Coordinates of C-alpha atoms and ligand atoms in Angstrom, one line a residue:
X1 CA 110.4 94.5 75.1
X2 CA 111.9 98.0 75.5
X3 CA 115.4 97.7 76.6
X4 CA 117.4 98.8 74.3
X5 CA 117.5 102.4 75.0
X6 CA 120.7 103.4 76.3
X7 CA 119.6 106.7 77.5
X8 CA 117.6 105.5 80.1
X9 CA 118.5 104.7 83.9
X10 CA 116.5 102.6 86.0
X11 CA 116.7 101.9 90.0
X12 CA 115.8 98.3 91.1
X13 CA 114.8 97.7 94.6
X14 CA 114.8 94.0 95.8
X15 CA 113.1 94.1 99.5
X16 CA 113.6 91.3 101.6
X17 CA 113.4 90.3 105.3
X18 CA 117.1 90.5 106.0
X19 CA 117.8 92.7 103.1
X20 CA 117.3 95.4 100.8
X21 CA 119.1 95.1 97.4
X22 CA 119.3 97.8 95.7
X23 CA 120.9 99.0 91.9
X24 CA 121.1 101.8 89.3
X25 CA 120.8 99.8 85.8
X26 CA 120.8 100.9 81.5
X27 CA 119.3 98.3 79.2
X28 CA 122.5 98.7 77.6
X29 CA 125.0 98.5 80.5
X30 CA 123.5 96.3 82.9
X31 CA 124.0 97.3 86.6
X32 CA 125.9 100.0 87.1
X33 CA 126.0 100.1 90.8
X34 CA 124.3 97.8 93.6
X35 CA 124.3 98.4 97.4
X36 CA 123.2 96.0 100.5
X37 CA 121.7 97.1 103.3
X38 CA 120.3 95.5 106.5
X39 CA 116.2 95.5 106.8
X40 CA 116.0 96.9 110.2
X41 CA 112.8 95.3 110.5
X42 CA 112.7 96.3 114.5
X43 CA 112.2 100.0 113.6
X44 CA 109.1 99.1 111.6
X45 CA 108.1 100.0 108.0
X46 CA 108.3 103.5 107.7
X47 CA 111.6 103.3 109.1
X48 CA 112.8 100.6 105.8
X49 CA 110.9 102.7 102.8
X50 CA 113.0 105.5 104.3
X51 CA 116.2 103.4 104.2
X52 CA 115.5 102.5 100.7
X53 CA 114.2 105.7 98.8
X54 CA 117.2 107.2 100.5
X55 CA 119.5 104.6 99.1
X56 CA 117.9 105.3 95.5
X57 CA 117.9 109.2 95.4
X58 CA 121.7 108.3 96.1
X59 CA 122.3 106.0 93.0
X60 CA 119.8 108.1 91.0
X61 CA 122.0 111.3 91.6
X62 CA 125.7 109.4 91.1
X63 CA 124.1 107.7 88.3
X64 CA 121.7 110.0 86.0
X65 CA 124.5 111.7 84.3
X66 CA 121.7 112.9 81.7
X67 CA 120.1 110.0 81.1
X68 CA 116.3 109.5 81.5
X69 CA 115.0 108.2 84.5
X70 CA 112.4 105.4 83.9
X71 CA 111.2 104.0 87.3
X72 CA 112.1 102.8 90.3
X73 CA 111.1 98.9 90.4
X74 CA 110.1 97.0 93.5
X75 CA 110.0 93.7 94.1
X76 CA 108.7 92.8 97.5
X77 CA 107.7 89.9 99.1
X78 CA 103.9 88.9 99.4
X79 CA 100.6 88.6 99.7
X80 CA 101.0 91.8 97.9
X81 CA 97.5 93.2 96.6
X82 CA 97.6 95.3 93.1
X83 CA 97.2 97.6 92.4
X84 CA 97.0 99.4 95.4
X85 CA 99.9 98.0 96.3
X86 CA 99.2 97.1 99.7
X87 CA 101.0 94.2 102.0
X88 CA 98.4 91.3 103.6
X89 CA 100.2 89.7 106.6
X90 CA 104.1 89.1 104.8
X91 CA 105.4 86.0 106.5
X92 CA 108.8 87.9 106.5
X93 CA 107.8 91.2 107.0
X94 CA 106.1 91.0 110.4
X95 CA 104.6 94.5 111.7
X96 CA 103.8 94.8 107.9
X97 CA 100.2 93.9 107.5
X98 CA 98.0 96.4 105.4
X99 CA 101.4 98.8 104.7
X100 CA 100.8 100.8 101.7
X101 CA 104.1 100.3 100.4
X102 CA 103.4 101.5 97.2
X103 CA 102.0 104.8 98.3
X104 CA 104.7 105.5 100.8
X105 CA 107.5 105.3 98.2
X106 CA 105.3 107.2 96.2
X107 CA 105.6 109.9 98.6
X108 CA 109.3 109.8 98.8
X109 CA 110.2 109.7 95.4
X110 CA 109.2 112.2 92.2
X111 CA 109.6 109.1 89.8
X112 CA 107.0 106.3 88.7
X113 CA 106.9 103.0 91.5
X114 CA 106.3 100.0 90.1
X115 CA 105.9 97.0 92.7
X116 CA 105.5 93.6 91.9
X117 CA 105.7 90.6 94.0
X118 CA 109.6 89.3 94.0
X119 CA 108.8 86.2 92.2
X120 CA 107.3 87.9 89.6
X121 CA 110.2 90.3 89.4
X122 CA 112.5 87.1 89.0
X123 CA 110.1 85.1 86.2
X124 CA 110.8 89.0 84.8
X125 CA 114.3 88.8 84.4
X126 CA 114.8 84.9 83.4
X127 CA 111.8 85.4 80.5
X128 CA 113.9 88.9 79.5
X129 CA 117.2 88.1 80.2
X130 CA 117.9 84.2 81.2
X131 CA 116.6 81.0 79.9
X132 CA 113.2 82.7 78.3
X133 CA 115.1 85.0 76.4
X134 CA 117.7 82.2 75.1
X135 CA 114.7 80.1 74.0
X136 CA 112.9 82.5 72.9
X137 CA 109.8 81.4 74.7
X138 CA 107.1 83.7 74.8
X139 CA 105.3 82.2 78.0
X140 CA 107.1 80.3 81.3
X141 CA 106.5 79.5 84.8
X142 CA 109.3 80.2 87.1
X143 CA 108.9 78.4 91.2
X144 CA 111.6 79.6 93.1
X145 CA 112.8 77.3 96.1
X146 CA 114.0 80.1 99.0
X147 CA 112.5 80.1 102.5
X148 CA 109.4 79.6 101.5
X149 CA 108.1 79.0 97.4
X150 CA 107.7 81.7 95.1
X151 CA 105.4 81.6 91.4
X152 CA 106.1 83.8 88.6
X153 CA 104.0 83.2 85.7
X154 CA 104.6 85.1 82.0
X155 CA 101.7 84.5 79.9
X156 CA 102.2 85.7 76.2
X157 CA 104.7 88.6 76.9
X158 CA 103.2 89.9 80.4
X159 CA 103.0 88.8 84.0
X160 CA 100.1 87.2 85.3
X161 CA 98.2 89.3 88.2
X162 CA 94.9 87.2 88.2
X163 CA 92.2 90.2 89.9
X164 CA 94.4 91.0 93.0
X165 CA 97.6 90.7 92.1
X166 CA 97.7 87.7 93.9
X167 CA 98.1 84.9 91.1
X168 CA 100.3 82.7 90.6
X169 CA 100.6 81.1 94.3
X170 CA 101.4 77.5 92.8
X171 CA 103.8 77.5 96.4
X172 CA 100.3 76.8 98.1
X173 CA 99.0 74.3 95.9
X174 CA 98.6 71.3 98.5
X175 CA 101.0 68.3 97.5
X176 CA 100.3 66.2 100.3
X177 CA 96.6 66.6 101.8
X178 CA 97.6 65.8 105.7
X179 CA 101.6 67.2 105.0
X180 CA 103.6 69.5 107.2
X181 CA 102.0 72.5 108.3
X182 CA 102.5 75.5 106.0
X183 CA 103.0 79.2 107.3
X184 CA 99.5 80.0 105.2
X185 CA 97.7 77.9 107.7
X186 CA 97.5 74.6 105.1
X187 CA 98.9 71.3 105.7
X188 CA 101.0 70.2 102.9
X189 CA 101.2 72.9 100.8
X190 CA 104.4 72.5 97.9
X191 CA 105.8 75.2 100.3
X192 CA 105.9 73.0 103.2
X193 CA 107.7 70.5 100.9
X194 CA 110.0 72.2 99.0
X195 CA 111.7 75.5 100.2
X196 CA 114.7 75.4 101.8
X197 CA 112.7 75.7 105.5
X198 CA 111.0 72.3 104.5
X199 CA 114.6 70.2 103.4
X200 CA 115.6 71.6 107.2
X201 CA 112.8 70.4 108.6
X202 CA 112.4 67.0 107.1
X203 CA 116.0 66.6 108.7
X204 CA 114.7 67.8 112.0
X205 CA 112.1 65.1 111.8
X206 CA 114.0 62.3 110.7
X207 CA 116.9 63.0 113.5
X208 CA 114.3 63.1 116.1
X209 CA 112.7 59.7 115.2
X210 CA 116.2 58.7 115.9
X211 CA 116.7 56.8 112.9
X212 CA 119.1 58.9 110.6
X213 CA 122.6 58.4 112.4
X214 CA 124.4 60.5 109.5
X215 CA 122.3 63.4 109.7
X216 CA 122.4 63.3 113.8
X217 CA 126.5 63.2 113.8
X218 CA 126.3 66.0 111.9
X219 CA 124.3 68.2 113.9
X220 CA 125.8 67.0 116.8
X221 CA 129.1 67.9 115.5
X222 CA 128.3 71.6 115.0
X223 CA 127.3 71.6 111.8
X224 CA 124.3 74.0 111.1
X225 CA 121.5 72.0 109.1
X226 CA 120.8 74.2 105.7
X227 CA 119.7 73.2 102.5
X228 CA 123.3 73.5 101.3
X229 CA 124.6 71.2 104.5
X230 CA 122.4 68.7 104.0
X231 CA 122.9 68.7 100.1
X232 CA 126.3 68.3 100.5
X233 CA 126.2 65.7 102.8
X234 CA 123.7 63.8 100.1
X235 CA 126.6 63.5 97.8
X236 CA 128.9 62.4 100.3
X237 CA 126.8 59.2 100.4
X238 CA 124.3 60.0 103.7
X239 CA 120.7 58.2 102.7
X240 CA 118.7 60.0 104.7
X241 CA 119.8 63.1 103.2
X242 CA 119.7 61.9 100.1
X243 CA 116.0 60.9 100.3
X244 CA 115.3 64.3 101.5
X245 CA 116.1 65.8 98.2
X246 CA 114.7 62.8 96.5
X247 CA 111.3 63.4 98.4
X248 CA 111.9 67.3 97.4
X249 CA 112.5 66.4 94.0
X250 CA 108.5 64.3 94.2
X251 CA 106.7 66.9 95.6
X252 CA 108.1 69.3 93.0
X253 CA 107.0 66.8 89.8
X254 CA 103.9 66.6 91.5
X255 CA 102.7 70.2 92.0
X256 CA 104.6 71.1 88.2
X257 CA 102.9 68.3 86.4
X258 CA 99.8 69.6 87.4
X259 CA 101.2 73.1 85.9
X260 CA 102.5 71.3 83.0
X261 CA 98.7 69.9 82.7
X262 CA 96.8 73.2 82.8
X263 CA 99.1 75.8 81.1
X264 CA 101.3 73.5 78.3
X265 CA 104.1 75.9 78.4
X266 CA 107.2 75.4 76.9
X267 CA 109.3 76.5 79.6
X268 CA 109.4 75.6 83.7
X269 CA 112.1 77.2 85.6
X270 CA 113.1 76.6 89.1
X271 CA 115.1 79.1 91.4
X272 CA 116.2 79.7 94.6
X273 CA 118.7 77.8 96.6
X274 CA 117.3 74.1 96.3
X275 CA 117.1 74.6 92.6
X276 CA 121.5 74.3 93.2
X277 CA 121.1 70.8 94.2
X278 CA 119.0 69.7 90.7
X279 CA 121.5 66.6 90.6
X280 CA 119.9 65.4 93.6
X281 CA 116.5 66.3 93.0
X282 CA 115.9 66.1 89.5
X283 CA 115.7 62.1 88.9
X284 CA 112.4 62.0 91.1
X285 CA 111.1 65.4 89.5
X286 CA 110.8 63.9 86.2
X287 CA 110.2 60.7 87.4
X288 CA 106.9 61.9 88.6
X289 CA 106.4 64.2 85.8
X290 CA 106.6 61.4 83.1
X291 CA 103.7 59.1 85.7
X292 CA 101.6 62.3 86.4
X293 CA 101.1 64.7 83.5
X294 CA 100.7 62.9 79.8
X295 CA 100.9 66.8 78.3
X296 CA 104.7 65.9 79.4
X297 CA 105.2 62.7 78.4
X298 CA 103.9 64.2 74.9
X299 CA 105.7 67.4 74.7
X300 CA 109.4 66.9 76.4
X301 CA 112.2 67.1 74.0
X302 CA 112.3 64.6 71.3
X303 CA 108.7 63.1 71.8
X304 CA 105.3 63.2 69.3
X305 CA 104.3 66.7 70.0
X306 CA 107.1 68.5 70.8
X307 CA 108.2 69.3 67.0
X308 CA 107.3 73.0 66.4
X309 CA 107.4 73.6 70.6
X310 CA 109.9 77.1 71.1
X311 CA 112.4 75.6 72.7
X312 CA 112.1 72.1 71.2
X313 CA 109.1 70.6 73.3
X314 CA 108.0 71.1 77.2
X315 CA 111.5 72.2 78.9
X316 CA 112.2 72.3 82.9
X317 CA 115.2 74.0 84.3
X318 CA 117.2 75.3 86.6
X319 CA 117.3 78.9 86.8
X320 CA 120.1 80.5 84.5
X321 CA 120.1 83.7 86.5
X322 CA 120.6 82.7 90.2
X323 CA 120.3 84.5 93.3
X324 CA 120.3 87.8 91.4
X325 CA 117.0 86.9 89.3
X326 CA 115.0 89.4 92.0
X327 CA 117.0 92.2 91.9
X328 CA 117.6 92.1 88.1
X329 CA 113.9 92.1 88.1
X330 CA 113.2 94.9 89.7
X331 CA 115.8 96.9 87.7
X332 CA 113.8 95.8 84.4
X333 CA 110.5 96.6 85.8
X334 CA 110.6 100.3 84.8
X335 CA 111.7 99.2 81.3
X336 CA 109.4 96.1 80.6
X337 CA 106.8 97.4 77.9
X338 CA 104.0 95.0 78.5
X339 CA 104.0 96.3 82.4
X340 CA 99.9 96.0 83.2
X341 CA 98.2 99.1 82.7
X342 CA 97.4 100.5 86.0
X343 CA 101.1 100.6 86.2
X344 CA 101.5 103.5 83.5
X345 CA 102.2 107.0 86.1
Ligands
LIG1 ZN1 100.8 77.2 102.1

């Protein structure tokens, strides 16, 4: 780690398909200034690197106030291939396949770039700053439950890029061999399952079968299906909601017990929206994970092999920093020592 000098400014960039997040930020001071703005997606690419480098030379020149500038960090959604930092067909960035995005902020802006996928950026700032740092873990796997499912994995102090840049996909590992179709073009995939699309969907299903009354009054009644919706009508007592997030809650203990299996980490972490409704989906997670993955039933809290474990044995929890883990992330990228070494300009 390297955050703990207070003369240095860093601007975090958090690209999205609606929006761009972006903030000036000391080690010392946390952020010191963060502004939204709409990705106007319909003007194309060039149009939204413009919108962004123009937003940080803003917060660059309010902020500096003679301090060094470290980086500008980027955390964008994938495939993203590293380094070249180059975009492979972005679900939510369409018109964006095979954009140098790297190169073109490059361009813009006199300071180092450093891009990273955004759920790398957020398994960055829970390992630095949230539920890594407070049990001083020195590896964890973050999944984050948004629109679709993002991986973040922290092996020994640094991120995992596998060859491309294009590791830690655990989103794509296939839960259910002939499940829902998946925007990658697999059936069944944890994405499919688990992101916030798949809870909305599952309700689509189930109303059009014409056998979930509760979840057809609402929708009739104006009430837009969401994740949140449907959680909250789970805890007002509708089954077919509630099994929703129970069924959620399986998928997930199915696709992290097989993590659990291969990497014997001491810390799991799951983000994103659905990770707000762990009271309804946690029963079934570690229901699974006990019947599924023995390196669990071994290692959680209290068991045979969890003495000596950081953290006191195999721990899985919801994310500490919320919906800010991505552009927290991106602020810290500039600052994080053990960046990989092709990002050292
Ligand atoms: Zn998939």
């Amino acid at each position: 780690m390297a955050l703990d000098n207070s003369q240095v400014l860093s601007i975090g960039v958090d690209l999205g398909g609606t929006s761009l997040r972006i903030a000036a930020y000391t080690p010392s001071s946390g952020v010191l200034e963060s502004v939204t703005l709409r990705t106007r997606l319909e003007a194309g690419p060039v149009a939204v690197v413009n919108d962004m480098c123009h937003s940080v030379l803003e917060l660059l020149e309010r902020h500096i106030d003679g301090r060094e500038c470290a980086g500008v960090g980027v955390g964008s959604p994938g495939p993203l291939e590293l380094p070249a930092g180059r975009l492979h067909h972005p679900p939510n960035l369409p018109g964006w396949d095979g954009f140098s995005l790297l190169a073109e902020m490059e361009k813009r802006l006199q300071y180092p770039v450093i891009l990273e996928s955004d759920a790398n950026a957020a398994v960055l700032a829970e390992y630095e700053l949230g539920l890594g740092k407070e049990l001083a873990v020195d590896s964890m796997c973050m999944l984050t439950l948004g629109t679709g499912v993002g991986n973040g994995i922290i092996i020994e102090g640094k991120l995992w890029h596998g060859a491309t840049g294009m590791g830690g996909e655990a989103g794509h590992m296939t839960v259910y061999p002939d499940g829902a179709l998946c925007g990658c073009g697999n059936h069944g995939c944890l994405e499919a399952c688990a992101s916030a699309t798949a809870v909305v969907n599952a309700a689509e299903r189930k109303i059009s079968t014409g056998k979930a009354p509760g979840l057809a009054h609402l929708k009739n009644g104006g009430v837009v299906l969401t994740a949140q919706s449907l959680a909250e009508a789970a805890r007002a007592g509708d089954v077919d909601a509630l099994s929703i997030y129970i069924e959620t809650g399986r998928s997930l203990g199915i696709c992290l017990a097989g993590l659990i299996n291969i990497l014997n980490f001491p810390l799991y972490v799951i983000g994103g929206g659905v990770a707000n409704s762990w009271d309804l989906l946690s029963p079934s997670l570690f229901e699974e994970l006990e019947q599924r993955s023995y390196v669990y039933s071994l290692t959680a809290p209290g068991r045979a092999a969890s003495a000596g474990m950081p953290g006191g044995g195999t721990r899985v929890l919801p994310a500490r920093l919320g919906a800010e883990a991505g552009l927290m992330g991106a602020c810290i990228l500039p600052v994080y020592s053990s960046k990989p070494t092709w990002a050292s300009a």
